[in-house]
Amino acid sequence: MKWANSIGRFYLYSNLHIGLCALFFCLEYSGFGNQKVDYSYFFFIGTSTVALYLLHRSIGLAKVKAAQSIDSRYLAINKVIPYYPYLGILFGGLSTYFLFQTGLQILPTLLVPLILSVLYVIPFLPNGRRLRDISLIKIFVIALTWTWFSMWYLVGKIEGTLLGLITVEHFLFILGITLPFDMRDMSIDRNDGVLTLATLLGKAKSLRLTNILLILSCSLTLVIVFFYSLSTLPLMFYSILYLALLWFLNVHISFKRDFYFTGVLDGIILLKGAIGWLFVI
């Protein structure tokens, strides 16, 4: 089954997976728009996410060379790294194409999350530090940018109350799904001198906060579907997904295996978005 492992490793660490997660996360409530969905914007988000994460991983690997010889995650990424230049050209070109398909007029309204996304990755501060290396702000920057990109399509298409509920729900969900990644990276962040919410609170309190954030997100999701969707079928799918996620985080997760994070937790973002895209109308 080496070929299956190789395909899975390439899918995860070429960043195709996180690109699909971003695409479907933004698509989740697009059915509320009551009009034909223009997919160019969502393909722009998906392809540009792949391109950005290629750059992010390349720079990140250069900063943590000491850990690469002992951490299975870095060993797996290093096997895919030779393809990064070609993937960067491909997805950089695709994201540019879909941006022009969507229209350059979208750029002013996306300027804040675009700048934050680039500064999150590029070392622009003294000593090669990035926005993500500033203490305590990392997961809040991620939650803000993902929420902004996901909500952009819905602005002007749905009523203000629904827009507000979805905005808060998405922000809480991304905070809740991102905090375990900070818990995984606690030793690396300590070595780099970066104070994160997880290193501040410790694993036990961080896990409790994760549970609270995801329960609040789940509650808002169910409220949105119950009161605003023409179909109540998503109530069952969302309930199962959140229960499985909470069980996984509290019972089964191993902080030593990156597959549980890059594969499963990121995969929850994809599944959540797919449920909404397929069933919320």
Tab-separated table of C-alpha atoms in Angstrom:
chain	number	residue	atom	x	y	z
A	1	MET	CA	0.000	0.000	0.000
A	2	LYS	CA	2.990	2.319	-0.416
A	3	TRP	CA	1.344	3.902	-3.449
A	4	ALA	CA	-1.743	4.794	-1.374
A	5	ASN	CA	0.442	6.360	1.326
A	6	SER	CA	2.330	8.316	-1.313
A	7	ILE	CA	-0.880	9.624	-2.882
A	8	GLY	CA	-2.311	10.546	0.520
A	9	ARG	CA	0.907	12.278	1.561
A	10	PHE	CA	1.018	14.227	-1.701
A	11	TYR	CA	-2.643	15.244	-1.372
A	12	LEU	CA	-2.164	16.529	2.189
A	13	TYR	CA	1.254	18.152	1.927
A	14	SER	CA	0.892	19.596	-1.547
A	15	ASN	CA	-1.831	21.650	0.190
A	16	LEU	CA	-4.571	20.477	-2.173
A	17	HIS	CA	-6.459	19.389	0.942
A	18	ILE	CA	-6.409	22.779	2.683
A	19	GLY	CA	-7.332	24.433	-0.616
A	20	LEU	CA	-10.465	22.298	-0.867
A	21	CYS	CA	-11.212	23.028	2.793
A	22	ALA	CA	-11.122	26.779	2.116
A	23	LEU	CA	-13.243	26.419	-1.025
A	24	PHE	CA	-16.014	24.437	0.664
A	25	PHE	CA	-15.896	26.527	3.846
A	26	CYS	CA	-16.673	29.613	1.758
A	27	LEU	CA	-19.359	27.697	-0.166
A	28	GLU	CA	-21.156	26.504	2.965
A	29	TYR	CA	-24.009	29.021	3.080
A	30	SER	CA	-23.891	30.137	-0.569
A	31	GLY	CA	-27.339	28.576	-1.095
A	32	PHE	CA	-28.859	31.414	0.959
A	33	GLY	CA	-28.088	33.847	-1.850
A	34	ASN	CA	-31.298	32.935	-3.732
A	35	GLN	CA	-29.528	33.221	-7.070
A	36	LYS	CA	-27.163	31.263	-9.290
A	37	VAL	CA	-23.811	30.807	-7.563
A	38	ASP	CA	-20.776	32.289	-9.330
A	39	TYR	CA	-18.102	29.696	-8.632
A	40	SER	CA	-15.194	31.790	-9.947
A	41	TYR	CA	-14.798	33.472	-6.542
A	42	PHE	CA	-14.726	30.151	-4.700
A	43	PHE	CA	-12.161	28.683	-7.106
A	44	PHE	CA	-10.082	31.825	-6.572
A	45	ILE	CA	-10.188	31.221	-2.822
A	46	GLY	CA	-9.306	27.523	-3.180
A	47	THR	CA	-6.404	27.957	-5.609
A	48	SER	CA	-4.936	31.015	-3.871
A	49	THR	CA	-5.072	29.123	-0.553
A	50	VAL	CA	-2.998	26.311	-2.065
A	51	ALA	CA	-0.490	28.836	-3.451
A	52	LEU	CA	-0.250	30.682	-0.125
A	53	TYR	CA	0.223	27.501	1.902
A	54	LEU	CA	2.972	26.348	-0.469
A	55	LEU	CA	4.835	29.534	0.391
A	56	HIS	CA	3.910	29.222	4.062
A	57	ARG	CA	5.264	25.679	4.371
A	58	SER	CA	8.446	26.528	2.445
A	59	ILE	CA	9.258	29.438	4.747
A	60	GLY	CA	8.142	27.532	7.843
A	61	LEU	CA	10.406	24.576	7.065
A	62	ALA	CA	13.395	26.865	6.707
A	63	LYS	CA	12.712	28.208	10.222
A	64	VAL	CA	12.458	24.840	11.967
A	65	LYS	CA	15.280	22.836	10.391
A	66	ALA	CA	16.316	21.477	13.774
A	67	ALA	CA	13.025	19.637	14.158
A	68	GLN	CA	12.923	18.183	10.666
A	69	SER	CA	15.105	15.169	11.406
A	70	ILE	CA	12.900	13.953	14.266
A	71	ASP	CA	9.371	15.120	13.430
A	72	SER	CA	7.421	12.814	11.094
A	73	ARG	CA	5.421	15.760	9.798
A	74	TYR	CA	8.508	17.490	8.453
A	75	LEU	CA	9.867	14.260	7.057
A	76	ALA	CA	6.603	13.777	5.131
A	77	ILE	CA	6.569	17.368	3.871
A	78	ASN	CA	10.194	17.106	2.725
A	79	LYS	CA	9.198	14.297	0.353
A	80	VAL	CA	6.729	16.612	-1.384
A	81	ILE	CA	8.865	19.790	-1.279
A	82	PRO	CA	10.559	19.103	-4.678
A	83	TYR	CA	7.149	19.584	-6.347
A	84	TYR	CA	6.471	22.931	-4.657
A	85	PRO	CA	7.932	25.196	-7.395
A	86	TYR	CA	5.781	23.524	-10.074
A	87	LEU	CA	2.692	23.551	-7.876
A	88	GLY	CA	3.351	27.193	-7.012
A	89	ILE	CA	3.437	28.167	-10.690
A	90	LEU	CA	0.312	26.105	-11.410
A	91	PHE	CA	-1.837	27.360	-8.550
A	92	GLY	CA	-0.475	30.885	-8.706
A	93	GLY	CA	-1.550	30.966	-12.346
A	94	LEU	CA	-4.942	29.432	-11.594
A	95	SER	CA	-5.662	31.861	-8.766
A	96	THR	CA	-4.774	34.784	-11.056
A	97	TYR	CA	-7.081	33.403	-13.751
A	98	PHE	CA	-10.019	32.987	-11.343
A	99	LEU	CA	-9.376	36.442	-9.881
A	100	PHE	CA	-9.793	37.970	-13.334
A	101	GLN	CA	-12.869	35.784	-13.903
A	102	THR	CA	-14.396	37.108	-10.688
A	103	GLY	CA	-13.356	40.687	-11.427
A	104	LEU	CA	-10.590	42.886	-10.070
A	105	GLN	CA	-13.225	45.123	-8.463
A	106	ILE	CA	-13.376	42.644	-5.556
A	107	LEU	CA	-9.844	43.507	-4.413
A	108	PRO	CA	-10.612	46.675	-2.371
A	109	THR	CA	-13.191	44.790	-0.279
A	110	LEU	CA	-10.761	41.913	0.299
A	111	LEU	CA	-7.699	44.067	0.929
A	112	VAL	CA	-7.578	43.523	4.707
A	113	PRO	CA	-7.680	39.679	4.699
A	114	LEU	CA	-5.342	39.542	1.681
A	115	ILE	CA	-2.730	41.694	3.412
A	116	LEU	CA	-3.095	39.759	6.679
A	117	SER	CA	-2.716	36.459	4.808
A	118	VAL	CA	0.502	37.574	3.106
A	119	LEU	CA	1.980	39.067	6.281
A	120	TYR	CA	1.095	35.857	8.133
A	121	VAL	CA	3.483	34.024	5.811
A	122	ILE	CA	6.179	36.519	4.777
A	123	PRO	CA	9.009	37.374	7.230
A	124	PHE	CA	8.666	41.165	7.283
A	125	LEU	CA	9.601	41.822	10.908
A	126	PRO	CA	13.084	41.932	12.501
A	127	ASN	CA	14.834	38.556	12.922
A	128	GLY	CA	12.757	37.002	10.143
A	129	ARG	CA	9.544	37.064	12.146
A	130	ARG	CA	6.104	36.897	10.572
A	131	LEU	CA	2.686	38.047	11.728
A	132	ARG	CA	2.062	34.536	13.075
A	133	ASP	CA	5.156	34.898	15.296
A	134	ILE	CA	3.633	37.792	17.266
A	135	SER	CA	2.442	36.436	20.603
A	136	LEU	CA	-1.225	35.492	21.078
A	137	ILE	CA	-2.629	36.756	17.779
A	138	LYS	CA	-2.082	33.742	15.494
A	139	ILE	CA	-5.444	31.977	15.730
A	140	PHE	CA	-7.334	35.273	15.772
A	141	VAL	CA	-5.709	36.313	12.484
A	142	ILE	CA	-6.633	32.932	10.983
A	143	ALA	CA	-10.232	33.168	12.225
A	144	LEU	CA	-10.609	36.740	10.964
A	145	THR	CA	-9.251	36.050	7.466
A	146	TRP	CA	-11.146	32.786	6.923
A	147	THR	CA	-14.374	34.382	8.168
A	148	TRP	CA	-13.900	37.493	6.016
A	149	PHE	CA	-13.289	35.441	2.859
A	150	SER	CA	-16.252	33.166	3.597
A	151	MET	CA	-18.649	36.040	4.290
A	152	TRP	CA	-17.648	38.249	1.345
A	153	TYR	CA	-19.870	36.399	-1.116
A	154	LEU	CA	-22.954	36.708	1.103
A	155	VAL	CA	-22.766	40.454	1.778
A	156	GLY	CA	-25.701	42.121	0.049
A	157	LYS	CA	-27.306	38.767	-0.764
A	158	ILE	CA	-28.859	37.908	2.602
A	159	GLU	CA	-30.468	39.882	5.437
A	160	GLY	CA	-28.363	41.461	8.153
A	161	THR	CA	-29.433	39.194	11.040
A	162	LEU	CA	-28.579	36.026	9.139
A	163	LEU	CA	-25.304	37.541	7.958
A	164	GLY	CA	-24.389	38.370	11.546
A	165	LEU	CA	-25.226	34.873	12.808
A	166	ILE	CA	-23.166	33.202	10.102
A	167	THR	CA	-20.254	35.585	10.708
A	168	VAL	CA	-20.129	34.787	14.441
A	169	GLU	CA	-20.621	31.061	13.796
A	170	HIS	CA	-17.772	30.893	11.281
A	171	PHE	CA	-15.435	32.919	13.507
A	172	LEU	CA	-16.092	30.685	16.541
A	173	PHE	CA	-15.730	27.531	14.457
A	174	ILE	CA	-12.341	28.517	13.020
A	175	LEU	CA	-11.110	29.527	16.494
A	176	GLY	CA	-12.251	26.177	17.865
A	177	ILE	CA	-10.770	24.089	15.059
A	178	THR	CA	-7.460	26.031	15.073
A	179	LEU	CA	-6.705	25.979	18.797
A	180	PRO	CA	-5.783	22.245	18.781
A	181	PHE	CA	-3.096	23.047	16.173
A	182	ASP	CA	-1.577	25.479	18.668
A	183	MET	CA	-1.736	22.704	21.253
A	184	ARG	CA	0.162	20.423	18.861
A	185	ASP	CA	2.836	23.078	18.220
A	186	MET	CA	3.391	24.110	21.843
A	187	SER	CA	6.975	22.839	22.042
A	188	ILE	CA	7.953	24.464	18.734
A	189	ASP	CA	6.340	27.768	19.713
A	190	ARG	CA	8.125	27.730	23.070
A	191	ASN	CA	11.462	27.122	21.344
A	192	ASP	CA	10.733	30.031	18.990
A	193	GLY	CA	9.751	32.286	21.878
A	194	VAL	CA	6.180	32.668	20.605
A	195	LEU	CA	3.428	32.874	23.213
A	196	THR	CA	0.201	31.341	21.901
A	197	LEU	CA	-3.158	30.869	23.554
A	198	ALA	CA	-2.325	27.178	24.035
A	199	THR	CA	1.044	27.821	25.701
A	200	LEU	CA	-0.601	30.456	27.906
A	201	LEU	CA	-3.500	28.255	29.037
A	202	GLY	CA	-1.924	24.799	28.867
A	203	LYS	CA	-3.412	21.766	27.111
A	204	ALA	CA	-6.204	21.009	29.569
A	205	LYS	CA	-7.671	24.523	29.636
A	206	SER	CA	-7.116	24.906	25.886
A	207	LEU	CA	-9.104	21.743	25.262
A	208	ARG	CA	-11.949	23.012	27.464
A	209	LEU	CA	-11.960	26.296	25.558
A	210	THR	CA	-11.976	24.368	22.269
A	211	ASN	CA	-15.042	22.426	23.439
A	212	ILE	CA	-16.848	25.645	24.419
A	213	LEU	CA	-16.078	27.338	21.088
A	214	LEU	CA	-17.230	24.343	19.037
A	215	ILE	CA	-20.418	23.849	21.098
A	216	LEU	CA	-21.270	27.520	20.562
A	217	SER	CA	-20.533	27.165	16.852
A	218	CYS	CA	-22.697	24.044	16.655
A	219	SER	CA	-25.566	25.782	18.471
A	220	LEU	CA	-25.471	28.742	16.080
A	221	THR	CA	-25.272	26.412	13.075
A	222	LEU	CA	-28.390	24.563	14.198
A	223	VAL	CA	-30.210	27.863	14.859
A	224	ILE	CA	-29.282	29.115	11.364
A	225	VAL	CA	-30.509	25.942	9.675
A	226	PHE	CA	-33.683	25.620	11.780
A	227	PHE	CA	-34.879	29.193	11.284
A	228	TYR	CA	-33.545	30.095	7.858
A	229	SER	CA	-33.132	26.960	5.731
A	230	LEU	CA	-35.979	25.462	3.702
A	231	SER	CA	-34.581	22.028	4.539
A	232	THR	CA	-34.078	20.667	8.060
A	233	LEU	CA	-32.055	17.678	6.809
A	234	PRO	CA	-28.751	19.436	7.573
A	235	LEU	CA	-29.688	19.468	11.284
A	236	MET	CA	-28.957	15.734	11.454
A	237	PHE	CA	-25.727	15.912	9.438
A	238	TYR	CA	-24.353	18.873	11.383
A	239	SER	CA	-25.228	17.257	14.724
A	240	ILE	CA	-23.433	14.037	13.778
A	241	LEU	CA	-20.403	15.978	12.505
A	242	TYR	CA	-20.022	18.085	15.658
A	243	LEU	CA	-20.563	15.107	17.983
A	244	ALA	CA	-17.925	13.137	16.081
A	245	LEU	CA	-15.548	16.100	16.216
A	246	LEU	CA	-15.967	16.574	19.969
A	247	TRP	CA	-15.523	12.841	20.580
A	248	PHE	CA	-12.401	12.822	18.415
A	249	LEU	CA	-10.848	15.803	20.187
A	250	ASN	CA	-11.570	14.561	23.706
A	251	VAL	CA	-11.060	10.800	23.312
A	252	HIS	CA	-9.079	9.797	20.276
A	253	ILE	CA	-6.717	12.572	19.197
A	254	SER	CA	-2.966	11.996	19.349
A	255	PHE	CA	-0.817	15.102	19.447
A	256	LYS	CA	2.088	13.071	18.033
A	257	ARG	CA	0.425	12.234	14.707
A	258	ASP	CA	0.037	15.052	12.212
A	259	PHE	CA	-2.547	13.093	10.192
A	260	TYR	CA	-5.058	13.770	12.965
A	261	PHE	CA	-4.584	17.485	12.362
A	262	THR	CA	-3.771	18.020	8.686
A	263	GLY	CA	-6.023	15.136	7.645
A	264	VAL	CA	-8.896	14.868	10.101
A	265	LEU	CA	-9.328	18.314	11.692
A	266	ASP	CA	-8.822	20.166	8.416
A	267	GLY	CA	-11.099	17.569	6.848
A	268	ILE	CA	-13.871	18.584	9.260
A	269	ILE	CA	-13.777	22.067	7.707
A	270	LEU	CA	-14.290	20.479	4.280
A	271	LEU	CA	-17.142	18.248	5.474
A	272	LYS	CA	-18.899	21.105	7.273
A	273	GLY	CA	-18.746	23.233	4.164
A	274	ALA	CA	-19.899	20.382	1.931
A	275	ILE	CA	-22.943	19.707	4.150
A	276	GLY	CA	-24.012	23.328	3.889
A	277	TRP	CA	-23.339	23.566	0.156
A	278	LEU	CA	-25.297	20.389	-0.598
A	279	PHE	CA	-28.229	20.739	1.785
A	280	VAL	CA	-28.674	24.292	3.159
A	281	ILE	CA	-31.079	26.268	0.945
